[in-house]
Amino acid sequence: MPQLTLVDHKVKHKSTVPANSGEEIELFVREYKKATGATGTPKPVLMLHGRSVPALPGFDLVLPPKGSSPNPDTSYSWAQFLAGKGYDVYIMDLQGSGLSPRPKMEDPCNANPAQRGLLETNPGTGTCSPTAPYPHQLGNSQSEWDELATVVKFIRARCNNAKVSFIGWSAASFVMGPYALQHPGTWRACSFSRPSFPGRPLVDTPGGTLRPASRDGTADAARVKAARGLRLSDEPDQQGDPAGHRQ
């Protein structure tokens, strides 16, 4: 693996999440690129997580510590792999996930009443209403498109206004897909993976775009046909209600 430069950014954004609408917050974005410096046209890639796993565990699991694994040279970081191939790789967390803010979640009274007993080391739950529901809406489709737009603008400003390739895991498709349709001039390639179909490394095509590495296309088609219209039993409906609100 080539030597890489890692920079963690806090990208300023005016929130449109109903729980903290209008507040200026900072979105977490991790950047990888070759330490020797890129030459030629920048090739930015943005990775976005699904509902249940934040961006870093999903895309940047690091090498195991020396001596702790029988396979110390095995890396589980898709982000570092792409950066090693010369891409400018960015990984982001939406609000409510990973290292980005969790709107209004610092109040222990907002915890599920059935789970407040788990917060014994966090004082302040004794005066909470016993049945009061969480009074805020954490996010909707528009707020997530807005956060993605802010990060895309940030990346393009750092990469000579180059178009950004999208890699999304699971429910990221509900954010990146509609955004791509609404902003056709900002992106150049999309790749979405669901938990039942693990993503394959992306490789360059002769035209300079990304595509999944080749595999048995017949087997892939059979798997897709078998699973079409299904979702995982442990994954909630990602589309929410008609207004785009999460359930």
mmCIF file of C-alpha atoms in Angstrom:
data_model
loop_
_atom_site.group_PDB
_atom_site.id
_atom_site.type_symbol
_atom_site.label_atom_id
_atom_site.label_comp_id
_atom_site.label_asym_id
_atom_site.label_seq_id
_atom_site.Cartn_x
_atom_site.Cartn_y
_atom_site.Cartn_z
ATOM 1 C CA MET A 1 0.000 0.000 0.000
ATOM 2 C CA PRO A 2 1.489 3.408 -0.965
ATOM 3 C CA GLN A 3 1.997 5.974 1.793
ATOM 4 C CA LEU A 4 -1.246 7.910 2.221
ATOM 5 C CA THR A 5 -2.107 11.287 3.721
ATOM 6 C CA LEU A 6 -5.131 11.280 6.038
ATOM 7 C CA VAL A 7 -6.973 14.492 6.964
ATOM 8 C CA ASP A 8 -10.188 14.664 9.008
ATOM 9 C CA HIS A 9 -12.326 17.695 8.156
ATOM 10 C CA LYS A 10 -15.201 19.416 9.928
ATOM 11 C CA VAL A 11 -17.273 20.861 7.087
ATOM 12 C CA LYS A 12 -19.538 23.737 8.107
ATOM 13 C CA HIS A 13 -23.196 23.303 7.193
ATOM 14 C CA LYS A 14 -26.447 25.090 8.036
ATOM 15 C CA SER A 15 -28.687 22.295 9.229
ATOM 16 C CA THR A 16 -32.075 21.595 7.690
ATOM 17 C CA VAL A 17 -32.737 18.663 10.021
ATOM 18 C CA PRO A 18 -36.032 19.508 11.823
ATOM 19 C CA ALA A 19 -34.486 18.855 15.253
ATOM 20 C CA ASN A 20 -31.867 21.633 14.853
ATOM 21 C CA SER A 21 -32.981 23.496 11.743
ATOM 22 C CA GLY A 22 -31.041 26.707 11.105
ATOM 23 C CA GLU A 23 -28.111 25.839 13.378
ATOM 24 C CA GLU A 24 -24.593 25.869 11.953
ATOM 25 C CA ILE A 25 -23.048 22.459 12.507
ATOM 26 C CA GLU A 26 -19.931 20.612 11.331
ATOM 27 C CA LEU A 27 -20.175 17.465 9.224
ATOM 28 C CA PHE A 28 -17.408 14.892 9.591
ATOM 29 C CA VAL A 29 -15.474 14.163 6.386
ATOM 30 C CA ARG A 30 -12.312 12.022 6.153
ATOM 31 C CA GLU A 31 -9.929 12.513 3.230
ATOM 32 C CA TYR A 32 -7.289 10.146 1.853
ATOM 33 C CA LYS A 33 -4.809 10.770 -0.918
ATOM 34 C CA LYS A 34 -1.329 9.632 -1.873
ATOM 35 C CA ALA A 35 1.291 11.312 0.312
ATOM 36 C CA THR A 36 3.524 11.957 -2.697
ATOM 37 C CA GLY A 37 0.919 14.308 -4.160
ATOM 38 C CA ALA A 38 -1.453 13.739 -7.037
ATOM 39 C CA THR A 39 -0.594 14.654 -10.606
ATOM 40 C CA GLY A 40 -2.965 15.337 -13.470
ATOM 41 C CA THR A 41 -6.719 15.726 -13.185
ATOM 42 C CA PRO A 42 -8.142 15.080 -9.681
ATOM 43 C CA LYS A 43 -10.346 11.997 -9.352
ATOM 44 C CA PRO A 44 -12.509 12.621 -6.260
ATOM 45 C CA VAL A 45 -14.607 9.815 -4.793
ATOM 46 C CA LEU A 46 -17.193 10.288 -2.029
ATOM 47 C CA MET A 47 -18.296 7.368 0.150
ATOM 48 C CA LEU A 48 -21.580 7.471 2.102
ATOM 49 C CA HIS A 49 -22.841 5.038 4.752
ATOM 50 C CA GLY A 50 -26.213 3.318 5.107
ATOM 51 C CA ARG A 51 -28.656 3.555 8.039
ATOM 52 C CA SER A 52 -27.086 1.259 10.608
ATOM 53 C CA VAL A 53 -23.287 1.441 10.127
ATOM 54 C CA PRO A 54 -21.376 4.772 10.151
ATOM 55 C CA ALA A 55 -18.931 5.664 7.386
ATOM 56 C CA LEU A 56 -15.622 4.697 8.991
ATOM 57 C CA PRO A 57 -16.555 1.110 9.987
ATOM 58 C CA GLY A 58 -18.197 0.721 6.583
ATOM 59 C CA PHE A 59 -15.372 2.019 4.401
ATOM 60 C CA ASP A 60 -12.211 2.455 6.479
ATOM 61 C CA LEU A 61 -11.547 -0.529 8.743
ATOM 62 C CA VAL A 62 -7.817 -0.238 9.332
ATOM 63 C CA LEU A 63 -5.053 -2.835 9.374
ATOM 64 C CA PRO A 64 -4.943 -4.901 12.581
ATOM 65 C CA PRO A 65 -2.181 -3.930 15.058
ATOM 66 C CA LYS A 66 1.140 -5.683 14.561
ATOM 67 C CA GLY A 67 1.164 -9.131 16.141
ATOM 68 C CA SER A 68 -2.605 -9.173 16.764
ATOM 69 C CA SER A 69 -3.620 -11.046 13.631
ATOM 70 C CA PRO A 70 -2.373 -14.080 11.711
ATOM 71 C CA ASN A 71 -2.924 -11.975 8.566
ATOM 72 C CA PRO A 72 -1.370 -8.591 9.443
ATOM 73 C CA ASP A 73 -1.195 -7.504 5.809
ATOM 74 C CA THR A 74 -4.943 -7.819 5.305
ATOM 75 C CA SER A 75 -6.692 -4.451 4.995
ATOM 76 C CA TYR A 76 -10.442 -3.974 5.139
ATOM 77 C CA SER A 77 -10.317 -0.319 4.073
ATOM 78 C CA TRP A 78 -11.957 0.227 0.701
ATOM 79 C CA ALA A 79 -11.128 3.936 1.064
ATOM 80 C CA GLN A 80 -7.400 3.327 1.456
ATOM 81 C CA PHE A 81 -7.424 0.866 -1.454
ATOM 82 C CA LEU A 82 -8.883 3.484 -3.810
ATOM 83 C CA ALA A 83 -6.577 6.215 -2.508
ATOM 84 C CA GLY A 84 -3.644 3.921 -3.200
ATOM 85 C CA LYS A 85 -4.822 3.746 -6.815
ATOM 86 C CA GLY A 86 -4.612 7.530 -7.132
ATOM 87 C CA TYR A 87 -8.131 8.646 -6.213
ATOM 88 C CA ASP A 88 -8.873 11.545 -3.874
ATOM 89 C CA VAL A 89 -11.131 9.675 -1.447
ATOM 90 C CA TYR A 90 -13.607 11.330 0.907
ATOM 91 C CA ILE A 91 -15.827 9.585 3.489
ATOM 92 C CA MET A 92 -18.710 11.432 5.162
ATOM 93 C CA ASP A 93 -21.145 10.921 8.046
ATOM 94 C CA LEU A 94 -24.635 12.405 7.884
ATOM 95 C CA GLN A 95 -26.031 14.017 11.020
ATOM 96 C CA GLY A 96 -27.126 11.410 13.524
ATOM 97 C CA SER A 97 -24.383 8.979 12.506
ATOM 98 C CA GLY A 98 -20.703 8.391 13.215
ATOM 99 C CA LEU A 99 -18.651 11.488 14.010
ATOM 100 C CA SER A 100 -21.171 14.051 12.741
ATOM 101 C CA PRO A 101 -23.524 15.761 15.242
ATOM 102 C CA ARG A 102 -26.497 13.994 16.809
ATOM 103 C CA PRO A 103 -29.160 16.717 16.997
ATOM 104 C CA LYS A 104 -30.676 17.148 20.475
ATOM 105 C CA MET A 105 -29.478 13.730 21.581
ATOM 106 C CA GLU A 106 -27.372 15.096 24.437
ATOM 107 C CA ASP A 107 -30.479 15.313 26.657
ATOM 108 C CA PRO A 108 -30.846 11.965 28.484
ATOM 109 C CA CYS A 109 -34.606 12.549 28.719
ATOM 110 C CA ASN A 110 -34.759 12.068 24.951
ATOM 111 C CA ALA A 111 -33.740 8.439 25.360
ATOM 112 C CA ASN A 112 -36.372 5.747 24.929
ATOM 113 C CA PRO A 113 -38.104 5.453 28.341
ATOM 114 C CA ALA A 114 -37.649 1.675 28.190
ATOM 115 C CA GLN A 115 -33.875 2.141 27.852
ATOM 116 C CA ARG A 116 -33.177 4.938 30.347
ATOM 117 C CA GLY A 117 -32.023 2.413 32.898
ATOM 118 C CA LEU A 118 -28.968 1.880 30.719
ATOM 119 C CA LEU A 119 -27.955 5.517 31.339
ATOM 120 C CA GLU A 120 -27.178 5.183 35.042
ATOM 121 C CA THR A 121 -23.729 6.720 34.565
ATOM 122 C CA ASN A 122 -25.352 9.725 32.850
ATOM 123 C CA PRO A 123 -27.244 11.691 35.533
ATOM 124 C CA GLY A 124 -30.427 13.584 34.856
ATOM 125 C CA THR A 125 -32.950 10.893 33.950
ATOM 126 C CA GLY A 126 -34.656 10.906 37.353
ATOM 127 C CA THR A 127 -36.747 13.986 36.546
ATOM 128 C CA CYS A 128 -37.752 12.883 33.031
ATOM 129 C CA SER A 129 -41.386 12.357 32.172
ATOM 130 C CA PRO A 130 -41.899 8.594 32.330
ATOM 131 C CA THR A 131 -43.598 8.333 28.939
ATOM 132 C CA ALA A 132 -42.579 11.474 27.016
ATOM 133 C CA PRO A 133 -41.600 10.565 23.435
ATOM 134 C CA TYR A 134 -38.553 11.975 21.682
ATOM 135 C CA PRO A 135 -39.953 15.333 20.520
ATOM 136 C CA HIS A 136 -37.792 15.842 17.422
ATOM 137 C CA GLN A 137 -37.573 14.568 13.887
ATOM 138 C CA LEU A 138 -33.954 13.625 13.207
ATOM 139 C CA GLY A 139 -33.909 13.844 9.455
ATOM 140 C CA ASN A 140 -35.648 13.515 6.127
ATOM 141 C CA SER A 141 -34.712 13.148 2.493
ATOM 142 C CA GLN A 142 -34.259 16.879 1.937
ATOM 143 C CA SER A 143 -31.955 17.368 4.929
ATOM 144 C CA GLU A 144 -29.754 14.496 3.764
ATOM 145 C CA TRP A 145 -29.607 15.819 0.193
ATOM 146 C CA ASP A 146 -28.628 19.207 1.639
ATOM 147 C CA GLU A 147 -25.796 17.676 3.675
ATOM 148 C CA LEU A 148 -24.552 15.733 0.668
ATOM 149 C CA ALA A 149 -24.665 18.911 -1.442
ATOM 150 C CA THR A 150 -22.553 20.776 1.117
ATOM 151 C CA VAL A 151 -19.894 18.059 1.120
ATOM 152 C CA VAL A 152 -19.874 17.753 -2.683
ATOM 153 C CA LYS A 153 -19.320 21.524 -2.914
ATOM 154 C CA PHE A 154 -16.492 21.244 -0.370
ATOM 155 C CA ILE A 155 -14.831 18.424 -2.335
ATOM 156 C CA ARG A 156 -15.113 20.144 -5.705
ATOM 157 C CA ALA A 157 -13.559 23.286 -4.254
ATOM 158 C CA ARG A 158 -10.552 21.175 -3.213
ATOM 159 C CA CYS A 159 -10.339 19.261 -6.518
ATOM 160 C CA ASN A 160 -10.379 21.945 -9.219
ATOM 161 C CA ASN A 161 -14.165 21.641 -9.620
ATOM 162 C CA ALA A 162 -13.841 18.026 -10.807
ATOM 163 C CA LYS A 163 -16.968 15.879 -10.877
ATOM 164 C CA VAL A 164 -17.318 13.483 -7.927
ATOM 165 C CA SER A 165 -17.814 9.709 -8.152
ATOM 166 C CA PHE A 166 -20.284 8.335 -5.587
ATOM 167 C CA ILE A 167 -19.996 5.069 -3.660
ATOM 168 C CA GLY A 168 -22.962 4.332 -1.405
ATOM 169 C CA TRP A 169 -23.687 1.474 0.966
ATOM 170 C CA SER A 170 -27.270 0.251 1.386
ATOM 171 C CA ALA A 171 -29.585 3.198 2.200
ATOM 172 C CA ALA A 172 -27.029 5.670 0.823
ATOM 173 C CA SER A 173 -28.706 4.965 -2.515
ATOM 174 C CA PHE A 174 -31.782 6.863 -1.253
ATOM 175 C CA VAL A 175 -29.574 9.912 -0.686
ATOM 176 C CA MET A 176 -27.069 9.785 -3.539
ATOM 177 C CA GLY A 177 -29.439 8.493 -6.234
ATOM 178 C CA PRO A 178 -32.001 11.327 -6.076
ATOM 179 C CA TYR A 179 -29.218 13.878 -5.517
ATOM 180 C CA ALA A 180 -27.497 12.680 -8.710
ATOM 181 C CA LEU A 181 -30.726 13.161 -10.672
ATOM 182 C CA GLN A 182 -31.176 16.658 -9.247
ATOM 183 C CA HIS A 183 -27.548 17.754 -9.834
ATOM 184 C CA PRO A 184 -26.358 16.098 -13.064
ATOM 185 C CA GLY A 185 -23.335 18.371 -13.478
ATOM 186 C CA THR A 186 -21.619 17.470 -10.196
ATOM 187 C CA TRP A 187 -20.986 13.710 -10.433
ATOM 188 C CA ARG A 188 -19.535 11.247 -12.952
ATOM 189 C CA ALA A 189 -20.170 7.702 -11.655
ATOM 190 C CA CYS A 190 -22.319 5.972 -9.031
ATOM 191 C CA SER A 191 -21.943 2.578 -7.367
ATOM 192 C CA PHE A 192 -24.403 1.309 -4.754
ATOM 193 C CA SER A 193 -24.143 -1.869 -2.689
ATOM 194 C CA ARG A 194 -26.636 -3.604 -0.400
ATOM 195 C CA PRO A 195 -25.606 -5.781 2.558
ATOM 196 C CA SER A 196 -26.706 -8.918 0.725
ATOM 197 C CA PHE A 197 -24.485 -8.047 -2.239
ATOM 198 C CA PRO A 198 -21.094 -6.903 -0.902
ATOM 199 C CA GLY A 199 -19.512 -4.194 -3.027
ATOM 200 C CA ARG A 200 -16.640 -5.076 -5.313
ATOM 201 C CA PRO A 201 -13.556 -2.877 -5.749
ATOM 202 C CA LEU A 202 -13.953 -0.267 -8.468
ATOM 203 C CA VAL A 203 -11.440 -0.085 -11.320
ATOM 204 C CA ASP A 204 -10.693 2.443 -14.030
ATOM 205 C CA THR A 205 -12.197 2.020 -17.472
ATOM 206 C CA PRO A 206 -10.394 3.288 -20.588
ATOM 207 C CA GLY A 207 -12.682 6.332 -20.484
ATOM 208 C CA GLY A 208 -11.528 7.252 -16.972
ATOM 209 C CA THR A 209 -14.666 6.280 -15.071
ATOM 210 C CA LEU A 210 -15.143 3.756 -12.284
ATOM 211 C CA ARG A 211 -16.800 0.369 -12.694
ATOM 212 C CA PRO A 212 -17.005 -2.739 -10.458
ATOM 213 C CA ALA A 213 -14.214 -5.243 -10.958
ATOM 214 C CA SER A 214 -15.327 -8.096 -13.222
ATOM 215 C CA ARG A 215 -16.888 -11.258 -11.829
ATOM 216 C CA ASP A 216 -19.221 -13.957 -13.070
ATOM 217 C CA GLY A 217 -22.015 -11.878 -14.595
ATOM 218 C CA THR A 218 -24.361 -14.875 -14.954
ATOM 219 C CA ALA A 219 -24.131 -15.638 -11.249
ATOM 220 C CA ASP A 220 -24.679 -11.964 -10.388
ATOM 221 C CA ALA A 221 -27.785 -11.798 -12.580
ATOM 222 C CA ALA A 222 -29.220 -14.901 -10.897
ATOM 223 C CA ARG A 223 -28.667 -13.416 -7.436
ATOM 224 C CA VAL A 224 -30.281 -10.117 -8.383
ATOM 225 C CA LYS A 225 -33.256 -11.891 -9.964
ATOM 226 C CA ALA A 226 -33.722 -14.041 -6.873
ATOM 227 C CA ALA A 227 -33.636 -11.053 -4.510
ATOM 228 C CA ARG A 228 -35.512 -8.493 -6.598
ATOM 229 C CA GLY A 229 -38.191 -6.760 -4.594
ATOM 230 C CA LEU A 230 -36.893 -8.076 -1.276
ATOM 231 C CA ARG A 231 -35.135 -6.338 1.591
ATOM 232 C CA LEU A 232 -33.315 -7.692 4.596
ATOM 233 C CA SER A 233 -35.602 -8.735 7.447
ATOM 234 C CA ASP A 234 -33.490 -6.804 9.973
ATOM 235 C CA GLU A 235 -33.439 -3.574 7.946
ATOM 236 C CA PRO A 236 -36.331 -1.091 8.240
ATOM 237 C CA ASP A 237 -38.132 0.377 5.273
ATOM 238 C CA GLN A 238 -35.631 3.013 4.122
ATOM 239 C CA GLN A 239 -38.079 5.123 2.135
ATOM 240 C CA GLY A 240 -40.130 6.420 5.060
ATOM 241 C CA ASP A 241 -43.501 8.039 4.553
ATOM 242 C CA PRO A 242 -44.555 9.963 1.403
ATOM 243 C CA ALA A 243 -42.973 13.166 2.735
ATOM 244 C CA GLY A 244 -39.621 11.453 3.021
ATOM 245 C CA HIS A 245 -39.597 11.261 6.835
ATOM 246 C CA ARG A 246 -37.718 8.468 8.516
ATOM 247 C CA GLN A 247 -39.817 6.058 10.538
#
